[in-house]
PDB file of C-alpha atoms and ligand atoms in Angstrom:
ATOM      1  CA  UNK H  28       0.025  -0.141   0.026  1.00 38.00           C
ATOM      2  CA  UNK H  29       2.806   2.231   0.854  1.00 40.00           C
ATOM      3  CA  UNK H  30       4.285   1.855  -2.536  1.00 39.00           C
ATOM      4  CA  UNK H  31       1.107   2.627  -4.289  1.00 44.00           C
ATOM      5  CA  UNK H  32       0.830   5.893  -2.392  1.00 42.00           C
ATOM      6  CA  UNK H  33       4.260   6.767  -3.279  1.00 38.00           C
ATOM      7  CA  UNK H  34       3.672   5.946  -6.877  1.00 39.00           C
ATOM      8  CA  UNK H  35       0.555   7.936  -7.229  1.00 45.00           C
ATOM      9  CA  UNK H  36       1.869  11.010  -5.326  1.00 48.00           C
ATOM     10  CA  UNK H  37       5.210  11.041  -7.208  1.00 41.00           C
ATOM     11  CA  UNK H  38       3.437  10.645 -10.498  1.00 39.00           C
ATOM     12  CA  UNK H  39       0.874  13.212  -9.624  1.00 41.00           C
ATOM     13  CA  UNK H  40       2.733  15.839  -7.769  1.00 50.00           C
ATOM     14  CA  UNK H  41       5.810  15.687  -9.929  1.00 43.00           C
ATOM     15  CA  UNK H  42       7.909  14.858  -6.998  1.00 43.00           C
ATOM     16  CA  UNK H  43      11.316  13.543  -8.306  1.00 41.00           C
ATOM     17  CA  UNK H  44      13.125  10.571  -7.038  1.00 40.00           C
ATOM     18  CA  UNK H  45      15.634  12.890  -5.643  1.00 41.00           C
ATOM     19  CA  UNK H  46      12.814  14.916  -4.023  1.00 44.00           C
ATOM     20  CA  UNK H  47      12.716  12.238  -1.195  1.00 49.00           C
ATOM     21  CA  UNK H  48      16.372  12.589  -0.523  1.00 67.00           C
ATOM     22  CA  UNK H  49      16.837  16.392  -0.784  1.00 86.00           C
ATOM     23  CA  UNK H  50      14.491  18.659   0.907  1.00 92.00           C
ATOM     24  CA  UNK H  51      12.944  20.979  -1.597  1.00 92.00           C
ATOM     25  CA  UNK H  52      11.232  23.350   0.936  1.00 92.00           C
ATOM     26  CA  UNK H  53      13.297  26.291   0.085  1.00 90.00           C
ATOM     27  CA  UNK H  54      12.604  25.948  -3.497  1.00 89.00           C
ATOM     28  CA  UNK H  55       8.975  25.897  -2.955  1.00 90.00           C
ATOM     29  CA  UNK H  56       8.959  29.048  -0.863  1.00 90.00           C
ATOM     30  CA  UNK H  57       6.917  32.144  -2.132  1.00 90.00           C
ATOM     31  CA  UNK H  58       8.897  34.743  -3.815  1.00 90.00           C
ATOM     32  CA  UNK H  59       7.765  38.350  -3.196  1.00 91.00           C
ATOM     33  CA  UNK H  60       9.831  39.743  -6.213  1.00 90.00           C
ATOM     34  CA  UNK H  61       7.063  37.985  -8.298  1.00 92.00           C
ATOM     35  CA  UNK H  62       4.326  40.320  -6.972  1.00 95.00           C
ATOM     36  CA  UNK H  63       2.315  42.178  -9.670  1.00 96.00           C
ATOM     37  CA  UNK H  64      -0.674  44.646  -9.580  1.00 97.00           C
ATOM     38  CA  UNK H  65      -3.367  42.961 -11.775  1.00 97.00           C
ATOM     39  CA  UNK H  66      -6.165  45.405 -11.032  1.00 97.00           C
ATOM     40  CA  UNK H  67      -6.939  48.458  -8.834  1.00 97.00           C
ATOM     41  CA  UNK H  68      -5.973  47.224  -5.379  1.00 98.00           C
ATOM     42  CA  UNK H  69      -5.334  43.723  -6.512  1.00 98.00           C
ATOM     43  CA  UNK H  70      -1.867  42.192  -6.239  1.00 98.00           C
ATOM     44  CA  UNK H  71      -0.806  38.654  -7.091  1.00 98.00           C
ATOM     45  CA  UNK H  72       2.420  36.940  -6.138  1.00 97.00           C
ATOM     46  CA  UNK H  73       2.588  35.142  -9.235  1.00 95.00           C
ATOM     47  CA  UNK H  74       3.614  31.586 -10.005  1.00 91.00           C
ATOM     48  CA  UNK H  75       5.489  32.644 -13.161  1.00 86.00           C
ATOM     49  CA  UNK H  76       7.736  29.624 -13.517  1.00 81.00           C
ATOM     50  CA  UNK H  77       4.845  27.091 -12.771  1.00 83.00           C
ATOM     51  CA  UNK H  78       6.701  25.580  -9.872  1.00 86.00           C
ATOM     52  CA  UNK H  79       4.949  22.640  -8.387  1.00 87.00           C
ATOM     53  CA  UNK H  80       3.758  23.289  -4.745  1.00 91.00           C
ATOM     54  CA  UNK H  81       4.286  27.047  -5.250  1.00 92.00           C
ATOM     55  CA  UNK H  82       0.707  28.647  -5.816  1.00 96.00           C
ATOM     56  CA  UNK H  83      -0.505  32.089  -6.880  1.00 97.00           C
ATOM     57  CA  UNK H  84      -1.234  34.383  -3.753  1.00 98.00           C
ATOM     58  CA  UNK H  85      -3.622  37.165  -4.006  1.00 98.00           C
ATOM     59  CA  UNK H  86      -3.708  40.351  -1.704  1.00 98.00           C
ATOM     60  CA  UNK H  87      -6.856  42.651  -2.257  1.00 98.00           C
ATOM     61  CA  UNK H  88      -6.490  46.165  -0.716  1.00 98.00           C
ATOM     62  CA  UNK H  89      -9.588  48.103   0.259  1.00 98.00           C
ATOM     63  CA  UNK H  90      -9.810  51.469   1.996  1.00 98.00           C
ATOM     64  CA  UNK H  91     -10.572  50.045   5.329  1.00 98.00           C
ATOM     65  CA  UNK H  92      -9.118  46.329   5.130  1.00 98.00           C
ATOM     66  CA  UNK H  93      -6.918  43.951   3.287  1.00 98.00           C
ATOM     67  CA  UNK H  94      -7.772  40.350   2.343  1.00 98.00           C
ATOM     68  CA  UNK H  95      -5.044  37.675   1.619  1.00 98.00           C
ATOM     69  CA  UNK H  96      -6.055  34.672  -0.388  1.00 98.00           C
ATOM     70  CA  UNK H  97      -3.800  31.599   0.318  1.00 98.00           C
ATOM     71  CA  UNK H  98      -0.439  31.416   2.358  1.00 98.00           C
ATOM     72  CA  UNK H  99       1.914  29.143   0.447  1.00 96.00           C
ATOM     73  CA  UNK H 100       3.349  26.075   1.735  1.00 95.00           C
ATOM     74  CA  UNK H 101       4.516  26.156   5.377  1.00 95.00           C
ATOM     75  CA  UNK H 102       5.312  29.125   7.727  1.00 96.00           C
ATOM     76  CA  UNK H 103       8.190  30.561   5.963  1.00 95.00           C
ATOM     77  CA  UNK H 104       6.079  31.254   2.896  1.00 96.00           C
ATOM     78  CA  UNK H 105       3.300  32.539   5.051  1.00 97.00           C
ATOM     79  CA  UNK H 106       5.668  34.866   6.907  1.00 97.00           C
ATOM     80  CA  UNK H 107       6.566  36.351   3.637  1.00 97.00           C
ATOM     81  CA  UNK H 108       3.003  36.871   2.368  1.00 98.00           C
ATOM     82  CA  UNK H 109       2.136  38.251   5.824  1.00 98.00           C
ATOM     83  CA  UNK H 110       4.840  40.813   5.511  1.00 97.00           C
ATOM     84  CA  UNK H 111       4.018  41.723   1.941  1.00 97.00           C
ATOM     85  CA  UNK H 112       0.210  42.047   3.135  1.00 98.00           C
ATOM     86  CA  UNK H 113       1.138  44.291   6.233  1.00 98.00           C
ATOM     87  CA  UNK H 114       3.262  46.628   3.978  1.00 97.00           C
ATOM     88  CA  UNK H 115       0.284  47.033   1.513  1.00 97.00           C
ATOM     89  CA  UNK H 116      -2.261  47.264   4.619  1.00 97.00           C
ATOM     90  CA  UNK H 117      -0.329  49.666   6.872  1.00 96.00           C
ATOM     91  CA  UNK H 118      -2.838  49.927   9.828  1.00 96.00           C
ATOM     92  CA  UNK H 119      -5.709  48.547   7.979  1.00 98.00           C
ATOM     93  CA  UNK H 120      -7.358  45.391   9.232  1.00 98.00           C
ATOM     94  CA  UNK H 121      -6.271  42.107   7.652  1.00 98.00           C
ATOM     95  CA  UNK H 122      -8.508  39.108   6.585  1.00 98.00           C
ATOM     96  CA  UNK H 123      -7.078  35.756   5.430  1.00 98.00           C
ATOM     97  CA  UNK H 124      -8.914  33.074   3.264  1.00 98.00           C
ATOM     98  CA  UNK H 125      -7.573  30.180   1.429  1.00 98.00           C
ATOM     99  CA  UNK H 126      -8.895  28.691  -1.876  1.00 98.00           C
ATOM    100  CA  UNK H 127      -8.907  24.988  -0.543  1.00 98.00           C
ATOM    101  CA  UNK H 128      -7.326  23.061   2.223  1.00 97.00           C
ATOM    102  CA  UNK H 129      -4.300  21.624   0.174  1.00 96.00           C
ATOM    103  CA  UNK H 130      -0.947  22.176   2.047  1.00 96.00           C
ATOM    104  CA  UNK H 131       0.727  24.580  -0.538  1.00 96.00           C
ATOM    105  CA  UNK H 132      -2.482  26.912  -0.301  1.00 97.00           C
ATOM    106  CA  UNK H 133      -3.303  27.023   3.330  1.00 97.00           C
ATOM    107  CA  UNK H 134      -0.755  25.301   5.590  1.00 97.00           C
ATOM    108  CA  UNK H 135       0.767  28.506   6.799  1.00 96.00           C
ATOM    109  CA  UNK H 136      -2.482  29.994   8.215  1.00 98.00           C
ATOM    110  CA  UNK H 137      -1.216  29.714  11.697  1.00 98.00           C
ATOM    111  CA  UNK H 138       1.086  32.642  10.965  1.00 98.00           C
ATOM    112  CA  UNK H 139      -2.072  34.782  10.430  1.00 98.00           C
ATOM    113  CA  UNK H 140      -3.844  33.618  13.579  1.00 97.00           C
ATOM    114  CA  UNK H 141      -4.317  36.696  15.817  1.00 97.00           C
ATOM    115  CA  UNK H 142      -2.863  38.790  13.084  1.00 97.00           C
ATOM    116  CA  UNK H 143      -5.815  38.465  10.653  1.00 98.00           C
ATOM    117  CA  UNK H 144      -9.608  37.380  10.781  1.00 98.00           C
ATOM    118  CA  UNK H 145      -9.553  33.976   9.218  1.00 98.00           C
ATOM    119  CA  UNK H 146     -12.442  33.010   7.214  1.00 98.00           C
ATOM    120  CA  UNK H 147     -13.281  29.700   5.423  1.00 98.00           C
ATOM    121  CA  UNK H 148     -16.409  27.873   4.245  1.00 98.00           C
ATOM    122  CA  UNK H 149     -17.754  25.089   6.209  1.00 98.00           C
ATOM    123  CA  UNK H 150     -16.898  22.246   3.874  1.00 98.00           C
ATOM    124  CA  UNK H 151     -13.334  23.673   3.566  1.00 97.00           C
ATOM    125  CA  UNK H 152     -12.780  23.766   7.259  1.00 98.00           C
ATOM    126  CA  UNK H 153     -14.275  20.349   7.974  1.00 97.00           C
ATOM    127  CA  UNK H 154     -12.084  18.856   5.116  1.00 97.00           C
ATOM    128  CA  UNK H 155      -8.965  20.498   6.421  1.00 97.00           C
ATOM    129  CA  UNK H 156      -9.666  18.940   9.922  1.00 96.00           C
ATOM    130  CA  UNK H 157     -10.363  15.548   8.463  1.00 95.00           C
ATOM    131  CA  UNK H 158      -7.750  15.234   5.814  1.00 95.00           C
ATOM    132  CA  UNK H 159      -5.184  17.923   6.774  1.00 95.00           C
ATOM    133  CA  UNK H 160      -2.929  15.753   9.161  1.00 93.00           C
ATOM    134  CA  UNK H 161      -2.725  12.998   6.387  1.00 92.00           C
ATOM    135  CA  UNK H 162      -1.741  15.429   3.795  1.00 93.00           C
ATOM    136  CA  UNK H 163       0.632  17.066   6.085  1.00 93.00           C
ATOM    137  CA  UNK H 164       2.446  13.772   6.814  1.00 90.00           C
ATOM    138  CA  UNK H 165       2.513  12.747   3.104  1.00 88.00           C
ATOM    139  CA  UNK H 166       3.926  16.059   1.978  1.00 91.00           C
ATOM    140  CA  UNK H 167       6.690  15.829   4.580  1.00 92.00           C
ATOM    141  CA  UNK H 168       7.522  12.133   3.742  1.00 89.00           C
ATOM    142  CA  UNK H 169       6.734  11.736   0.066  1.00 88.00           C
ATOM    143  CA  UNK H 170       7.164  15.180  -1.647  1.00 89.00           C
ATOM    144  CA  UNK H 171      10.600  16.392  -0.151  1.00 90.00           C
ATOM    145  CA  UNK H 172       9.143  19.100   1.920  1.00 94.00           C
ATOM    146  CA  UNK H 173       9.651  17.870   5.489  1.00 93.00           C
ATOM    147  CA  UNK H 174      11.181  21.189   6.558  1.00 93.00           C
ATOM    148  CA  UNK H 175       8.201  23.247   5.207  1.00 93.00           C
ATOM    149  CA  UNK H 176       5.852  20.862   7.043  1.00 93.00           C
ATOM    150  CA  UNK H 177       7.799  20.352  10.268  1.00 93.00           C
ATOM    151  CA  UNK H 178       6.215  23.261  12.374  1.00 94.00           C
ATOM    152  CA  UNK H 179       2.923  23.363  10.722  1.00 96.00           C
ATOM    153  CA  UNK H 180      -0.175  23.468  12.814  1.00 97.00           C
ATOM    154  CA  UNK H 181      -3.891  23.458  11.551  1.00 96.00           C
ATOM    155  CA  UNK H 182      -5.672  26.245  12.849  1.00 97.00           C
ATOM    156  CA  UNK H 183      -9.397  26.771  12.855  1.00 96.00           C
ATOM    157  CA  UNK H 184     -10.906  29.756  11.108  1.00 98.00           C
ATOM    158  CA  UNK H 185     -12.380  32.686  13.203  1.00 98.00           C
ATOM    159  CA  UNK H 186     -15.398  32.753  10.767  1.00 98.00           C
ATOM    160  CA  UNK H 187     -17.168  29.979   8.934  1.00 98.00           C
ATOM    161  CA  UNK H 188     -19.833  30.555   6.267  1.00 98.00           C
ATOM    162  CA  UNK H 189     -21.833  27.987   4.258  1.00 97.00           C
ATOM    163  CA  UNK H 190     -22.579  28.924   0.706  1.00 96.00           C
ATOM    164  CA  UNK H 191     -21.860  32.617   0.031  1.00 98.00           C
ATOM    165  CA  UNK H 192     -20.295  35.396   2.141  1.00 98.00           C
ATOM    166  CA  UNK H 193     -19.040  38.936   1.151  1.00 98.00           C
ATOM    167  CA  UNK H 194     -16.296  41.038   2.842  1.00 98.00           C
ATOM    168  CA  UNK H 195     -16.591  44.857   2.466  1.00 98.00           C
ATOM    169  CA  UNK H 196     -12.744  45.960   2.467  1.00 98.00           C
ATOM    170  CA  UNK H 197     -13.959  49.560   1.926  1.00 98.00           C
ATOM    171  CA  UNK H 198     -14.764  50.626  -1.483  1.00 94.00           C
ATOM    172  CA  UNK H 199     -14.159  47.050  -2.833  1.00 97.00           C
ATOM    173  CA  UNK H 200     -16.468  44.232  -1.873  1.00 98.00           C
ATOM    174  CA  UNK H 201     -15.117  40.709  -2.139  1.00 98.00           C
ATOM    175  CA  UNK H 202     -17.321  37.767  -2.787  1.00 98.00           C
ATOM    176  CA  UNK H 203     -16.601  34.301  -1.324  1.00 98.00           C
ATOM    177  CA  UNK H 204     -18.471  31.452  -3.001  1.00 98.00           C
ATOM    178  CA  UNK H 205     -18.703  27.758  -2.281  1.00 98.00           C
ATOM    179  CA  UNK H 206     -20.421  25.770  -4.866  1.00 96.00           C
ATOM    180  CA  UNK H 207     -19.941  21.997  -4.381  1.00 96.00           C
ATOM    181  CA  UNK H 208     -17.260  19.337  -4.269  1.00 97.00           C
ATOM    182  CA  UNK H 209     -14.843  19.483  -7.331  1.00 98.00           C
ATOM    183  CA  UNK H 210     -11.163  19.606  -7.038  1.00 98.00           C
ATOM    184  CA  UNK H 211     -11.802  19.206  -3.234  1.00 98.00           C
ATOM    185  CA  UNK H 212     -14.835  19.188  -1.156  1.00 97.00           C
ATOM    186  CA  UNK H 213     -14.353  22.607  -0.119  1.00 97.00           C
ATOM    187  CA  UNK H 214     -13.143  24.700  -3.072  1.00 98.00           C
ATOM    188  CA  UNK H 215     -13.867  28.436  -2.848  1.00 98.00           C
ATOM    189  CA  UNK H 216     -13.913  31.012  -5.615  1.00 98.00           C
ATOM    190  CA  UNK H 217     -13.030  34.479  -4.492  1.00 98.00           C
ATOM    191  CA  UNK H 218     -14.285  37.424  -6.719  1.00 98.00           C
ATOM    192  CA  UNK H 219     -14.320  41.081  -7.006  1.00 98.00           C
ATOM    193  CA  UNK H 220     -17.389  41.243  -9.406  1.00 97.00           C
ATOM    194  CA  UNK H 221     -17.013  45.015  -9.861  1.00 97.00           C
ATOM    195  CA  UNK H 222     -13.469  44.647 -11.300  1.00 98.00           C
ATOM    196  CA  UNK H 223     -14.085  41.474 -13.248  1.00 98.00           C
ATOM    197  CA  UNK H 224     -11.442  39.549 -11.061  1.00 98.00           C
ATOM    198  CA  UNK H 225     -11.888  35.869  -9.960  1.00 98.00           C
ATOM    199  CA  UNK H 226      -9.587  33.566  -7.866  1.00 98.00           C
ATOM    200  CA  UNK H 227     -10.119  30.015  -8.749  1.00 98.00           C
ATOM    201  CA  UNK H 228      -7.572  28.132  -6.628  1.00 98.00           C
ATOM    202  CA  UNK H 229      -6.944  24.792  -8.147  1.00 98.00           C
ATOM    203  CA  UNK H 230     -10.311  24.848  -9.887  1.00 98.00           C
ATOM    204  CA  UNK H 231      -8.016  26.278 -12.739  1.00 98.00           C
ATOM    205  CA  UNK H 232      -4.302  25.872 -13.496  1.00 96.00           C
ATOM    206  CA  UNK H 233      -3.453  27.899 -16.617  1.00 96.00           C
ATOM    207  CA  UNK H 234      -1.466  26.112 -19.302  1.00 95.00           C
ATOM    208  CA  UNK H 235      -1.728  22.746 -17.788  1.00 95.00           C
ATOM    209  CA  UNK H 236      -4.152  19.704 -17.262  1.00 97.00           C
ATOM    210  CA  UNK H 237      -6.401  19.678 -14.255  1.00 97.00           C
ATOM    211  CA  UNK H 238      -5.108  18.122 -10.923  1.00 95.00           C
ATOM    212  CA  UNK H 239      -7.613  15.566  -9.941  1.00 96.00           C
ATOM    213  CA  UNK H 240      -6.587  13.972  -6.870  1.00 93.00           C
ATOM    214  CA  UNK H 241      -7.701  10.348  -6.463  1.00 93.00           C
ATOM    215  CA  UNK H 242      -5.964   8.681  -3.568  1.00 88.00           C
ATOM    216  CA  UNK H 243      -8.240   5.780  -2.102  1.00 88.00           C
ATOM    217  CA  UNK H 244      -5.114   4.971   0.028  1.00 84.00           C
ATOM    218  CA  UNK H 245      -5.699   8.370   1.835  1.00 85.00           C
ATOM    219  CA  UNK H 246      -9.444   7.981   1.877  1.00 88.00           C
ATOM    220  CA  UNK H 247      -9.751  11.016  -0.542  1.00 94.00           C
ATOM    221  CA  UNK H 248     -11.822  10.062  -3.545  1.00 95.00           C
ATOM    222  CA  UNK H 249     -14.109  13.191  -3.390  1.00 97.00           C
ATOM    223  CA  UNK H 250     -12.947  14.947  -6.529  1.00 97.00           C
ATOM    224  CA  UNK H 251     -15.873  15.573  -8.863  1.00 97.00           C
ATOM    225  CA  UNK H 252     -15.314  16.315 -12.664  1.00 98.00           C
ATOM    226  CA  UNK H 253     -18.804  16.822 -13.337  1.00 97.00           C
ATOM    227  CA  UNK H 254     -19.414  19.706 -10.673  1.00 98.00           C
ATOM    228  CA  UNK H 255     -16.031  20.908 -11.660  1.00 98.00           C
ATOM    229  CA  UNK H 256     -16.950  21.536 -15.251  1.00 98.00           C
ATOM    230  CA  UNK H 257     -20.264  23.184 -13.996  1.00 98.00           C
ATOM    231  CA  UNK H 258     -18.378  25.530 -11.757  1.00 98.00           C
ATOM    232  CA  UNK H 259     -15.949  26.591 -14.585  1.00 98.00           C
ATOM    233  CA  UNK H 260     -19.010  27.235 -16.791  1.00 98.00           C
ATOM    234  CA  UNK H 261     -20.860  29.161 -14.160  1.00 98.00           C
ATOM    235  CA  UNK H 262     -17.826  31.391 -13.391  1.00 98.00           C
ATOM    236  CA  UNK H 263     -17.179  31.924 -17.084  1.00 98.00           C
ATOM    237  CA  UNK H 264     -20.700  33.035 -17.582  1.00 98.00           C
ATOM    238  CA  UNK H 265     -19.799  36.009 -15.168  1.00 97.00           C
ATOM    239  CA  UNK H 266     -17.546  37.249 -17.876  1.00 97.00           C
ATOM    240  CA  UNK H 267     -14.502  37.769 -15.637  1.00 98.00           C
ATOM    241  CA  UNK H 268     -11.609  39.663 -17.141  1.00 97.00           C
ATOM    242  CA  UNK H 269      -8.805  38.683 -14.866  1.00 98.00           C
ATOM    243  CA  UNK H 270      -8.747  34.885 -13.781  1.00 98.00           C
ATOM    244  CA  UNK H 271      -6.274  33.962 -11.201  1.00 98.00           C
ATOM    245  CA  UNK H 272      -5.511  30.319 -11.252  1.00 98.00           C
ATOM    246  CA  UNK H 273      -4.123  28.236  -8.336  1.00 97.00           C
ATOM    247  CA  UNK H 274      -0.975  27.619 -10.381  1.00 96.00           C
ATOM    248  CA  UNK H 275       0.479  29.116 -13.469  1.00 94.00           C
ATOM    249  CA  UNK H 276       0.349  32.660 -15.041  1.00 95.00           C
ATOM    250  CA  UNK H 277      -2.668  34.819 -14.631  1.00 97.00           C
ATOM    251  CA  UNK H 278      -5.282  34.052 -17.295  1.00 97.00           C
ATOM    252  CA  UNK H 279      -8.650  35.072 -18.764  1.00 98.00           C
ATOM    253  CA  UNK H 280     -12.122  33.713 -19.433  1.00 98.00           C
ATOM    254  CA  UNK H 281     -10.724  31.774 -22.226  1.00 98.00           C
ATOM    255  CA  UNK H 282      -8.667  29.585 -19.820  1.00 98.00           C
ATOM    256  CA  UNK H 283     -11.971  28.775 -17.913  1.00 98.00           C
ATOM    257  CA  UNK H 284     -13.674  27.797 -21.243  1.00 98.00           C
ATOM    258  CA  UNK H 285     -10.574  25.672 -22.214  1.00 98.00           C
ATOM    259  CA  UNK H 286     -10.559  23.805 -18.908  1.00 98.00           C
ATOM    260  CA  UNK H 287     -14.295  23.231 -18.947  1.00 98.00           C
ATOM    261  CA  UNK H 288     -14.033  21.694 -22.443  1.00 98.00           C
ATOM    262  CA  UNK H 289     -10.982  19.517 -21.547  1.00 98.00           C
ATOM    263  CA  UNK H 290     -12.913  18.180 -18.492  1.00 98.00           C
ATOM    264  CA  UNK H 291     -15.932  17.446 -20.740  1.00 98.00           C
ATOM    265  CA  UNK H 292     -13.862  15.851 -23.416  1.00 98.00           C
ATOM    266  CA  UNK H 293     -12.279  13.506 -21.024  1.00 98.00           C
ATOM    267  CA  UNK H 294     -15.652  12.595 -19.529  1.00 97.00           C
ATOM    268  CA  UNK H 295     -16.907  11.877 -22.955  1.00 97.00           C
ATOM    269  CA  UNK H 296     -13.989   9.677 -23.778  1.00 97.00           C
ATOM    270  CA  UNK H 297     -14.332   7.447 -20.668  1.00 97.00           C
ATOM    271  CA  UNK H 298     -18.279   7.242 -21.035  1.00 96.00           C
ATOM    272  CA  UNK H 299     -17.859   5.992 -24.707  1.00 95.00           C
ATOM    273  CA  UNK H 300     -15.072   3.770 -23.740  1.00 95.00           C
ATOM    274  CA  UNK H 301     -16.996   2.093 -20.998  1.00 93.00           C
ATOM    275  CA  UNK H 302     -19.948   1.756 -23.305  1.00 92.00           C
ATOM    276  CA  UNK H 303     -17.720  -0.211 -25.568  1.00 93.00           C
ATOM    277  CA  UNK H 304     -16.527  -2.389 -22.535  1.00 91.00           C
ATOM    278  CA  UNK H 305     -13.011  -1.048 -22.386  1.00 94.00           C
ATOM    279  CA  UNK H 306     -11.177  -1.673 -19.177  1.00 94.00           C
ATOM    280  CA  UNK H 307      -9.545   1.229 -17.245  1.00 95.00           C
ATOM    281  CA  UNK H 308      -6.136   0.215 -18.527  1.00 95.00           C
ATOM    282  CA  UNK H 309      -7.318   0.298 -22.197  1.00 94.00           C
ATOM    283  CA  UNK H 310      -8.976   3.576 -21.567  1.00 95.00           C
ATOM    284  CA  UNK H 311      -5.771   5.186 -20.091  1.00 96.00           C
ATOM    285  CA  UNK H 312      -3.763   3.907 -22.954  1.00 96.00           C
ATOM    286  CA  UNK H 313      -5.954   5.056 -25.628  1.00 95.00           C
ATOM    287  CA  UNK H 314      -7.389   8.330 -24.385  1.00 96.00           C
ATOM    288  CA  UNK H 315      -4.167   9.883 -22.671  1.00 97.00           C
ATOM    289  CA  UNK H 316      -2.421  10.699 -25.906  1.00 97.00           C
ATOM    290  CA  UNK H 317      -5.560  11.936 -27.592  1.00 97.00           C
ATOM    291  CA  UNK H 318      -6.434  14.104 -24.754  1.00 98.00           C
ATOM    292  CA  UNK H 319      -2.883  15.373 -24.513  1.00 98.00           C
ATOM    293  CA  UNK H 320      -2.737  15.984 -28.071  1.00 98.00           C
ATOM    294  CA  UNK H 321      -5.496  18.576 -27.838  1.00 97.00           C
ATOM    295  CA  UNK H 322      -3.316  20.846 -25.818  1.00 98.00           C
ATOM    296  CA  UNK H 323       0.303  20.094 -26.688  1.00 97.00           C
ATOM    297  CA  UNK H 324       1.596  23.117 -24.846  1.00 96.00           C
ATOM    298  CA  UNK H 325      -0.165  22.158 -21.481  1.00 97.00           C
ATOM    299  CA  UNK H 326       1.936  20.832 -18.614  1.00 94.00           C
ATOM    300  CA  UNK H 327       1.027  18.040 -16.157  1.00 94.00           C
ATOM    301  CA  UNK H 328       0.274  15.538 -18.698  1.00 96.00           C
ATOM    302  CA  UNK H 329       0.858  12.861 -16.103  1.00 95.00           C
ATOM    303  CA  UNK H 330      -2.376  13.798 -14.533  1.00 96.00           C
ATOM    304  CA  UNK H 331      -4.333  12.739 -17.382  1.00 97.00           C
ATOM    305  CA  UNK H 332      -4.267   9.105 -16.570  1.00 97.00           C
ATOM    306  CA  UNK H 333      -5.676   9.979 -12.983  1.00 96.00           C
ATOM    307  CA  UNK H 334      -8.261  11.999 -14.493  1.00 97.00           C
ATOM    308  CA  UNK H 335      -9.550   9.064 -16.542  1.00 97.00           C
ATOM    309  CA  UNK H 336      -9.337   6.978 -13.535  1.00 96.00           C
ATOM    310  CA  UNK H 337     -11.534   9.364 -11.713  1.00 97.00           C
ATOM    311  CA  UNK H 338     -14.092   9.464 -14.509  1.00 97.00           C
ATOM    312  CA  UNK H 339     -13.917   5.490 -14.906  1.00 96.00           C
ATOM    313  CA  UNK H 340     -14.849   5.427 -11.199  1.00 94.00           C
ATOM    314  CA  UNK H 341     -17.678   7.847 -11.576  1.00 93.00           C
ATOM    315  CA  UNK H 342     -18.983   6.787 -14.857  1.00 93.00           C
ATOM    316  CA  UNK H 343     -18.225   3.092 -15.289  1.00 91.00           C
ATOM    317  CA  UNK H 344     -18.811   1.813 -11.699  1.00 66.00           C
ATOM    318  CA  UNK H 345     -21.930  -0.317 -12.543  1.00 58.00           C
ATOM    319  CA  UNK H 346     -20.162  -2.176 -15.409  1.00 45.00           C
TER     320      UNK H 346
HETATM  321 ZN1   ZN N 429      -5.233  21.655  -4.775  1.00 68.78          ZN
END
């Protein structure tokens, strides 16, 4: 079982064999020099090099308060993000939210505890408490970031909402939306509707195939491609101008459309494959290169096989 976990994680998280021997935490630390202003009062510490485990971090500055979205992996990253946020905020009140519970997005929240009001949706909070310790251990032992994970403590949010919340930062109202399970059980879309800005977390990775975690060994089989496609379409219908992905360069509505289309194509390929009686192995062998060829410039091709596996479990279970 251990071997299967290692295989899945190293395949899917792009951890190298050397990763287990060499601690990669320093390479995965947030770099403040990558901060850019994308809209009035909206700053992104951008994942320009598409480095695995380094997410995009957004800081939204209003007249009265500042919201930070995501912390980076571990306390070193979070300290840097907090420093950048405080520099922008001055004496203004701070808020923190995270797009979902995965370690590189939220496992630095403890640095903000007492410094900022932390707000999550209920599904996200519950998922972090349930799955967080397992992911912390696996990231430390399998993904080469033990140092970053060493002093992580999972902290409860100060405020929890169910479906929709808004934060008035002063002249700038931020919407927090929980839809339904997709990349995780508790994905959150953060938006500034008046400025056409949306923050997608790992519901979108620009320039790459989607990350669909399917780890039965960890008790984590909650990823839901159908909901995921629907959320992407729903957000795209709001006509956003600036789309901030979980990883990769800042994108646009076209990236949402392309991701939704890919997810649909993968579902259709699996559905027709199972209707024809194909096994999971056959499907992966046949559909992976076809799906990869649709986007030759996209990264994370290793995730396609797992996406097919997820769809197979969802669509072919009765066969
Ligand atoms: Zn994620």
